[in-house]
XYZ file of C-alpha atoms in Angstrom:
491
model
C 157.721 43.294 85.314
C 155.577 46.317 85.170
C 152.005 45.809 84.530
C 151.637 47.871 81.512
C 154.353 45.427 80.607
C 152.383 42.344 81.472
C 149.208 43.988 79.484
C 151.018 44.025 76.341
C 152.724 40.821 76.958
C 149.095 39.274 77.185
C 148.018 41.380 73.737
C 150.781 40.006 72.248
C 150.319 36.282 73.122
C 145.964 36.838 72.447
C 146.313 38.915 69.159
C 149.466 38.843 68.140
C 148.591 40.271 64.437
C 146.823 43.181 66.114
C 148.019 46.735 65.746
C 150.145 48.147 68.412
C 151.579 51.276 66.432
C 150.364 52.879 63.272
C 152.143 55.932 61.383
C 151.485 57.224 57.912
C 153.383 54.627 55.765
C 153.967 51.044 58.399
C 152.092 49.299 61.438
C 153.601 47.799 64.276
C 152.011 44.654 65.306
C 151.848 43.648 69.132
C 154.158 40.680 68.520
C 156.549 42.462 66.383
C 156.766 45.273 69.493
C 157.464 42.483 72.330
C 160.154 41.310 69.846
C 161.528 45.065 69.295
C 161.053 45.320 72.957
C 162.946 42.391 74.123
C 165.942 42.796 71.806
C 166.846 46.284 72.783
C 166.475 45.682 76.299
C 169.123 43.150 75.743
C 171.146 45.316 74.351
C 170.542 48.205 76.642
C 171.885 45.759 79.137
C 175.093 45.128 77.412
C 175.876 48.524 77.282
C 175.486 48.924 81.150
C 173.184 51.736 80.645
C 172.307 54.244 83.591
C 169.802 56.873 82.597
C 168.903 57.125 79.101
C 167.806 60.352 77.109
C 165.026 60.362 74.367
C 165.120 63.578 72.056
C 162.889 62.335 69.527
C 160.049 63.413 67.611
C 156.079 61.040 68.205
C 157.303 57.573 65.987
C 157.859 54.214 66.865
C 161.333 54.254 68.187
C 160.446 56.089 71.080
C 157.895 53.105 72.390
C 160.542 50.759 71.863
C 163.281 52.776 73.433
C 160.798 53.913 76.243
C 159.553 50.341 76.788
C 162.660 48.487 76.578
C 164.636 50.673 79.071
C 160.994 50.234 81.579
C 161.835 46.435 81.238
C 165.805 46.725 82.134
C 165.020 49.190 85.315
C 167.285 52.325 83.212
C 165.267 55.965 84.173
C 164.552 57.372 80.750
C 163.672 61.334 80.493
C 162.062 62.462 77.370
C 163.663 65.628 76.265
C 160.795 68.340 74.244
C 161.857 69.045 70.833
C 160.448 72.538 71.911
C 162.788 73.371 74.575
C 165.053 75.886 73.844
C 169.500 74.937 74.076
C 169.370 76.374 77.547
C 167.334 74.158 78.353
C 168.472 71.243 77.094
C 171.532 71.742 77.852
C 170.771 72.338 81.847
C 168.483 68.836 81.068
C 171.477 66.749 79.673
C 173.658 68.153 82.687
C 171.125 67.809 85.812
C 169.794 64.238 84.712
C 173.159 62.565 83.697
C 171.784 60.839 80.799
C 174.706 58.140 79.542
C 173.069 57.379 76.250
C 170.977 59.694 73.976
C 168.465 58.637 70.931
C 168.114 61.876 68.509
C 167.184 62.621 65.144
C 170.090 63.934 63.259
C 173.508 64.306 64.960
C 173.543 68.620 65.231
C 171.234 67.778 68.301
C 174.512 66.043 69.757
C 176.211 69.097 68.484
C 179.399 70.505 70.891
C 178.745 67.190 73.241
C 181.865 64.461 74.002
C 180.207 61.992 72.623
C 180.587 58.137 70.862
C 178.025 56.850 68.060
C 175.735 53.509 68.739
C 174.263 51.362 66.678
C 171.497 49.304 68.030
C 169.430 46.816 66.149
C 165.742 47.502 65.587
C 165.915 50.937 66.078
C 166.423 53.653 63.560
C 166.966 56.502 65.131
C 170.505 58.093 65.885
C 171.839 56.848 69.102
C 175.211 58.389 71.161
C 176.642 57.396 73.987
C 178.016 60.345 76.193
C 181.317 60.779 77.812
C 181.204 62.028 81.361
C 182.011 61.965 84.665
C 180.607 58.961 86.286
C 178.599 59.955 89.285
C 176.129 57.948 91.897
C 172.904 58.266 90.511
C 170.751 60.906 91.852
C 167.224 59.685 91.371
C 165.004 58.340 93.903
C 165.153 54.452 93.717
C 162.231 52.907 91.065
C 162.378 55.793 89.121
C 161.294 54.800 85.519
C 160.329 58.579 84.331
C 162.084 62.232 84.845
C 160.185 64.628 83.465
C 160.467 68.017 82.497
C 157.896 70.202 82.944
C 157.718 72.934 80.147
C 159.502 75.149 82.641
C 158.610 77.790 84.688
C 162.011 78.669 84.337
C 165.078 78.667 82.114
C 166.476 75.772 84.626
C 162.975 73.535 84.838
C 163.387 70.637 87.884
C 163.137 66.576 86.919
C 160.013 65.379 87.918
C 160.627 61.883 89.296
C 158.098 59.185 88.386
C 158.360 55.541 89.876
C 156.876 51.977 87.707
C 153.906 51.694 90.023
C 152.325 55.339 89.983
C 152.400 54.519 86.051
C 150.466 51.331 86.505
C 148.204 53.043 88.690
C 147.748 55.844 86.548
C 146.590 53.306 83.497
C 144.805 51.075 85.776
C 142.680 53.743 86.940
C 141.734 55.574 83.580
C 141.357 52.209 81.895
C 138.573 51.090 84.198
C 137.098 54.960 83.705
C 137.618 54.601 79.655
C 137.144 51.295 78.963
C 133.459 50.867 78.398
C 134.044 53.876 75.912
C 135.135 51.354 73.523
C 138.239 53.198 71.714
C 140.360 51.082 69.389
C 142.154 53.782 68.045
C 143.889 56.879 69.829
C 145.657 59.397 67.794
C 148.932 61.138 69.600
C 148.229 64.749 68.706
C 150.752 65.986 71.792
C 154.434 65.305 71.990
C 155.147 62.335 73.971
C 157.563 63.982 75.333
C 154.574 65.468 77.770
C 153.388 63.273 80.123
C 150.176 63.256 79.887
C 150.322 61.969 76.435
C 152.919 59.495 77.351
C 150.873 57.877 79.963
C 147.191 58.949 79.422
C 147.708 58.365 75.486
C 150.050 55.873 74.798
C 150.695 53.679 77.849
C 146.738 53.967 78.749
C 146.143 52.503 75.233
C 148.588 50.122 75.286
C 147.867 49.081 78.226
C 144.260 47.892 76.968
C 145.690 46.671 73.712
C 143.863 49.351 71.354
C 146.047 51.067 68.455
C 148.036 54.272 68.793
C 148.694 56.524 65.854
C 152.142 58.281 65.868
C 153.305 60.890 63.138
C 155.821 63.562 63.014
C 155.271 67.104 63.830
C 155.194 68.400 60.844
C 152.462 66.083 59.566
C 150.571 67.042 63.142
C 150.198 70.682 62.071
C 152.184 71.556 65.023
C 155.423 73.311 65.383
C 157.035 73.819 68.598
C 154.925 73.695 71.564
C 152.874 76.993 70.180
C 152.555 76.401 66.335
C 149.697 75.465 64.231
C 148.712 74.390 61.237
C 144.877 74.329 60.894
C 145.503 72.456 57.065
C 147.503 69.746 58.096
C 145.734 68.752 61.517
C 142.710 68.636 59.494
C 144.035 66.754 56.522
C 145.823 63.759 59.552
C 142.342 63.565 61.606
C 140.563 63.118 58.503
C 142.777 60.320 57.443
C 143.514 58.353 60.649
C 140.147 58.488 61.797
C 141.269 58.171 65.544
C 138.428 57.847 68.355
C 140.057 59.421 71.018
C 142.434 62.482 71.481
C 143.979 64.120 74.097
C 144.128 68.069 73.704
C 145.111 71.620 75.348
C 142.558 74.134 75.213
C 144.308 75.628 72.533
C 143.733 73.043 70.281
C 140.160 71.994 71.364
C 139.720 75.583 70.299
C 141.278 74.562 66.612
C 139.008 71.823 66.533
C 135.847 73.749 67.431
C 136.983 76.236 64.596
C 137.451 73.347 61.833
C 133.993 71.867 63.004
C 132.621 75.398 62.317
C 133.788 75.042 59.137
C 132.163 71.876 57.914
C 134.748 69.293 59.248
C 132.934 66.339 60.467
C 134.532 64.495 63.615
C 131.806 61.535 64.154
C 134.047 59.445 64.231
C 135.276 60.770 68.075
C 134.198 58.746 71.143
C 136.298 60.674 73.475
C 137.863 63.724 73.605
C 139.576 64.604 76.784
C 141.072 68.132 77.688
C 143.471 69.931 79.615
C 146.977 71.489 80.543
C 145.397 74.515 82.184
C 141.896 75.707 82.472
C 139.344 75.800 79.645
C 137.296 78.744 79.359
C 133.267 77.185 79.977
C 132.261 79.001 76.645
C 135.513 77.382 75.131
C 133.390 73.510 75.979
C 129.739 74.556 75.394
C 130.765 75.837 72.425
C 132.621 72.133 71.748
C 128.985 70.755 72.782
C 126.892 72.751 70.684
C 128.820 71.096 68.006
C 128.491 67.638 69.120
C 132.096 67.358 70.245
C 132.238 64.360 72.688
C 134.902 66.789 75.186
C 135.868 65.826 78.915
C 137.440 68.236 81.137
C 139.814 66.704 83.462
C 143.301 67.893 85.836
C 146.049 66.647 86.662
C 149.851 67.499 87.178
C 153.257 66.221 86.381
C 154.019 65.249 90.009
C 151.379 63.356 90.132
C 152.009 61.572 87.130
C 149.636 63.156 85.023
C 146.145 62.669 85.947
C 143.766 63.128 88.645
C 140.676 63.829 87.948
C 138.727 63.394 84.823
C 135.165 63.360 83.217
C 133.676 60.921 81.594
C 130.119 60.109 79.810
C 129.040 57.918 82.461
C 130.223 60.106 84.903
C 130.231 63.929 83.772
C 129.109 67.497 85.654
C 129.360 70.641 83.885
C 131.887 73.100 85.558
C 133.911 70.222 87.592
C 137.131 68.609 86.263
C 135.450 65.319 87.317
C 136.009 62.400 89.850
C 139.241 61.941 91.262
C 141.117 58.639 90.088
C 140.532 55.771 92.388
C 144.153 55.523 93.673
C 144.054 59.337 94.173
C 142.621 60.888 97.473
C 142.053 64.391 97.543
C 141.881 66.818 99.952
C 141.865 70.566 100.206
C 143.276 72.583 102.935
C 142.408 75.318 105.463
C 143.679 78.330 102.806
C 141.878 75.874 100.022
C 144.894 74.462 98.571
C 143.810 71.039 96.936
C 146.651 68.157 98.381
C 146.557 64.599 96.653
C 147.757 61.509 98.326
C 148.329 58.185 96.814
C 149.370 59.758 93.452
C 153.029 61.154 94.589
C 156.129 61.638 92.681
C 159.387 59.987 94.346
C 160.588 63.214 94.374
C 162.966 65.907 92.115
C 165.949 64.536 90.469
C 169.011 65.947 92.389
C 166.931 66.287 95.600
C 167.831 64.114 98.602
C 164.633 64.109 100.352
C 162.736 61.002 100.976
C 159.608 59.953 98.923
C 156.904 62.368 98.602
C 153.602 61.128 100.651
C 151.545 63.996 99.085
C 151.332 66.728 96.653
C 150.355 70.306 97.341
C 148.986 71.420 93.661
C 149.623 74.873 94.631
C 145.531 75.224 93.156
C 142.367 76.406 95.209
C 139.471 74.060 94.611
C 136.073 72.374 95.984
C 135.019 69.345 95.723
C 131.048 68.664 95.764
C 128.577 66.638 97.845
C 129.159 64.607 94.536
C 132.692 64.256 94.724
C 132.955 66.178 91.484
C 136.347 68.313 91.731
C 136.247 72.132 90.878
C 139.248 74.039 90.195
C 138.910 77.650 91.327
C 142.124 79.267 90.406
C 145.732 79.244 91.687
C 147.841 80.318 94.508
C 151.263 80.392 92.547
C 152.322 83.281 90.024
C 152.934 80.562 87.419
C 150.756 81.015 84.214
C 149.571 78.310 81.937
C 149.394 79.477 78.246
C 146.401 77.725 76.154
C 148.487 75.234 74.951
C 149.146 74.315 78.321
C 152.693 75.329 78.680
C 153.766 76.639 82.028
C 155.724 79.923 82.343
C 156.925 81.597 85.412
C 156.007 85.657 84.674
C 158.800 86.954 87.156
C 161.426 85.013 85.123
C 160.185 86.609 81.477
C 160.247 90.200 83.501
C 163.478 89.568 84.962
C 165.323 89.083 81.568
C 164.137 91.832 79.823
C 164.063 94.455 82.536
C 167.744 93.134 82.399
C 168.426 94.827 79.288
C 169.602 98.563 79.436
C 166.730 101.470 79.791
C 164.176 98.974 80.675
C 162.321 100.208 83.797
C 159.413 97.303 84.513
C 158.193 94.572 83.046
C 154.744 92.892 83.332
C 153.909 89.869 81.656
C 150.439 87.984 80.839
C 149.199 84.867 78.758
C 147.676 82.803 80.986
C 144.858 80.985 78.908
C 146.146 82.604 76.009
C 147.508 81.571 72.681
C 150.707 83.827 73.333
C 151.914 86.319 75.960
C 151.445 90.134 75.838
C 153.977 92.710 77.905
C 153.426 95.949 79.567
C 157.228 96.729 79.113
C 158.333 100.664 80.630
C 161.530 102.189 79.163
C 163.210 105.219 79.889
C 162.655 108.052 77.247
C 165.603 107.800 75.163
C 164.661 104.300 74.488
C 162.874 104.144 70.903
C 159.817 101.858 70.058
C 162.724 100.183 67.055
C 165.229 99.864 69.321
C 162.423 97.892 72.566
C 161.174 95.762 70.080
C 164.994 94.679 69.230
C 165.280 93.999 72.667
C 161.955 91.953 72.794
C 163.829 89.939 70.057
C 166.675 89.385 71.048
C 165.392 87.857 74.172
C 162.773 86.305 72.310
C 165.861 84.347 70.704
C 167.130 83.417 74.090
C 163.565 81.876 75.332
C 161.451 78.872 74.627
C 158.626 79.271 72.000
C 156.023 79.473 74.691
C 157.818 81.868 77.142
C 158.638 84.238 73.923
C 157.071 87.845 73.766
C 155.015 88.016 71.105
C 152.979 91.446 71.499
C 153.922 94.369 73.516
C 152.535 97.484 74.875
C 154.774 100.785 76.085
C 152.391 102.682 78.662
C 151.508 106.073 78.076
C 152.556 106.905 82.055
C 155.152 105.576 84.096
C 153.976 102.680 86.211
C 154.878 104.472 89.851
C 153.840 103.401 93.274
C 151.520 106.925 93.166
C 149.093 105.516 90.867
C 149.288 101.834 92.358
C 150.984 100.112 89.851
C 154.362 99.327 91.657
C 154.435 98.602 95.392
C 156.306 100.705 97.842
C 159.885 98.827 97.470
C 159.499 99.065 93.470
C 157.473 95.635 92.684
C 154.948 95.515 89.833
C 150.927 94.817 90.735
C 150.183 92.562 87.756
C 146.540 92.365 88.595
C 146.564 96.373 88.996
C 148.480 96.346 85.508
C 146.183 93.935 84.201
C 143.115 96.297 84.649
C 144.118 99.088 83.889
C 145.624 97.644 79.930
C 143.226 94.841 80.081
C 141.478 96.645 76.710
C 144.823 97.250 75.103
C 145.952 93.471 76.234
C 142.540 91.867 74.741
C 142.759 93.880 71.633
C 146.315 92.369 71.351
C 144.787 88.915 71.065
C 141.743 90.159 69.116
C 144.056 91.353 66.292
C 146.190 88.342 65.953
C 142.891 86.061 65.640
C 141.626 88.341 63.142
């Protein structure tokens, strides 16, 4: 058994009456989740169950379900409610998934499937019909994620039983002295870092975890927000702790500019790209207790993070202590100890460490510092990933487009320099935008454009000589047209 397993095994049998799981109208004790736990792993084992699928919205099923398959050995991947039907439909192909828990049954919509019913849970559950293959996970793999895709086909991260454990050993003895009793699970679970930094990590010291739907969040796809109702669910749950995007610490800031008070916040912790250092003295200046920290889905989450007792403006924090870092020649950061078993599909053997693909320092302290990246992928300020090249490659795709440049890292949304040949019309590019826009993700959809005045040409160093874009070139040369872009929509 799993030692996040064994903590809330102990909970259970110490305070059984305690709070495990609290949503707007019911509580889940401890003992009444060991129960829930136990019987559907039982029945997950009648059914013979080989990879299972969770397409659910943040409520109490999903801890069962997630729990319950960890105790029976069956690989669950959490599917995000944000992805668009490409994607879920390359997700339900490339991981096998044999049974599926959804909310309503047009999810399941054009699939061979075969209704479940399983006791204790509420949520719709199918069992699909397909080919039966060997599995193609590493062995020990508890956790496939996706990652919010850099791509329209986004690879299974691989996550083994143990590099969760560590992961919740490690920020438990980092957190614990904090003394949180309640954590509120703002982000889908669906990402990891709120499934193991929020709820695992707080089950796994036997604190409470609150869980509501979307909606009731103020969120709406991975993008969407709805200053009212965040305010109105903080206000009422009270929570101590919450993880958070910069996107949303930058929500927060705003409703504590406007009179909200948050005292009741211990711990704040931050990330899923970088956060702008005005973006956290800002936080500060308004007494909100915020801790930068990094991590990445291959290495389950977490690596570094903040914390009052230990804390340095302009670092990400200490490493974990069953992460070592290191950072290359070129100044790649590599981290060892925290690997991923590897991509779903792949055939390779276990990964011994992970090259973040990031430039970064670490100080005579040991305080990490993230200095920027050495991939083209962009994180938005939600801190959704998005490959540029594979935004410009659809839309260049459609007819009279010439080039296609694409921006939005550590913003709210992403802005395009988009060229078309002269017959094109303004009406008839910003049907294209949409139409692709329908095609895409939320966070990989175009929300602003710009059509520049001059053709981008390798004479004016825009293009290279065999006809590819210079986004930083680009960048500077629209960078007052881009900001303004942003400027207006805030206004």
């Amino acid at each position: 058994m799993s030692k996040l397993l064994q903590q809330i095994n102990k909970q259970a049998l110490i305070a059984p009456s305690s709070i495990a799981l609290k949503s707007e109208e019911s509580s889940l004790s401890y003992s009444r989740l060991i129960a829930s736990i136990n019987s559907v792993a039982a029945q997950l084992s009648m059914l013979q169950v080989r990879h299972i699928g969770i397409y659910l919205d943040n409520q109490f099923d999903w801890v069962v379900i997630q729990l319950a398959a960890m105790q029976t050995k069956i690989p669950v991947t959490p599917i995000p409610l944000f992805f668009s039907k490409q994607q879920v439909t390359h997700t339900l192909a490339k991981s096998e998934i044999d049974l599926l828990f959804v909310m309503n049954q047009s999810q399941v919509a054009g699939l061979s499937v075969t209704k479940v019913v399983l006791a204790d849970i509420n949520a719709m559950c199918f069992k699909l019909h397909r080919e039966t293959k060997e599995a193609t996970w590493p062995l020990d793999t508890a956790l496939v994620t996706y990652t919010s895709g850099t791509t329209a086909a986004p690879k299974g991260v691989c996550i083994s039983y143990d590099l969760i454990d560590d992961v919740c050993l490690s920020l438990y003895e980092k957190t614990c002295d904090i003394g949180i009793s309640q954590h509120f699970c703002l982000l889908p679970l669906s990402i990891m870092l709120e499934n193991i930094a929020g709820l695992f990590l707080v089950l796994y010291s036997g604190a409470t975890a609150v869980l509501l739907p979307t909606q009731i969040r103020g969120l709406a796809g991975s993008q969407g927000l709805d200053l009212v109702a965040l305010s109105a669910c903080l206000k009422q749950f009270a929570a101590q702790s919450l993880i958070l995007t910069p996107q949303l610490l930058k929500a927060l800031v705003y409703l504590r500019q406007q009179g909200q008070n948050f005292d009741y916040l211990k711990f704040i912790a931050v990330g899923g790209g970088r956060v702008p250092s005005e973006l956290l003295a800002s936080a500060q200046q308004y007494g909100l207790p915020v801790y930068e920290g990094y991590g990445l889905s291959e290495c389950g989450s977490v690596v570094s993070l903040n914390t009052p007792n230990q804390i340095k403006s302009g670092s990400v924090g200490k490493p974990l202590k069953h992460c070592k870092v290191s950072i290359t020649r070129s100044g790649e950061l590599c981290v060892e100890g925290a690997s991923m078993l590897g991509y779903l599909g792949d055939t390779q053997s276990e990964v011994s460490a992970v090259s973040t693909g990031d430039l970064a320092a670490i100080d005579s302290d040991g305080f990490l510092h993230i200095q920027g990246r050495t991939k083209s992928v962009q994180i938005n300020s939600f801190g959704r990933n998005f490959n540029p090249e594979w935004i410009e490659s659809e839309i260049c795709a459609a007819p009279g487009i010439v080039h296609c440049a694409v921006f939005g890292d550590q913003r709210p949304f992403i802005t395009a320099v988009i060229e078309a040949l002269p017959f094109v019309e303004d009406a008839q590019l910003e049907q294209m935008v949409q139409q692709l826009n329908d095609q895409l993700p939320d966070y990989a959809r175009i929300n602003a454009w710009i059509r520049p005045a001059i053709p981008l040409v390798h004479q004016n160093n825009l293009i290279t000589s065999n006809g590819r874009i210079r986004r930083a070139a680009i960048y500077t040369k629209y960078q007052s047209e881009i900001d303004n872009k942003y400027l207006t929509s805030e206004a």
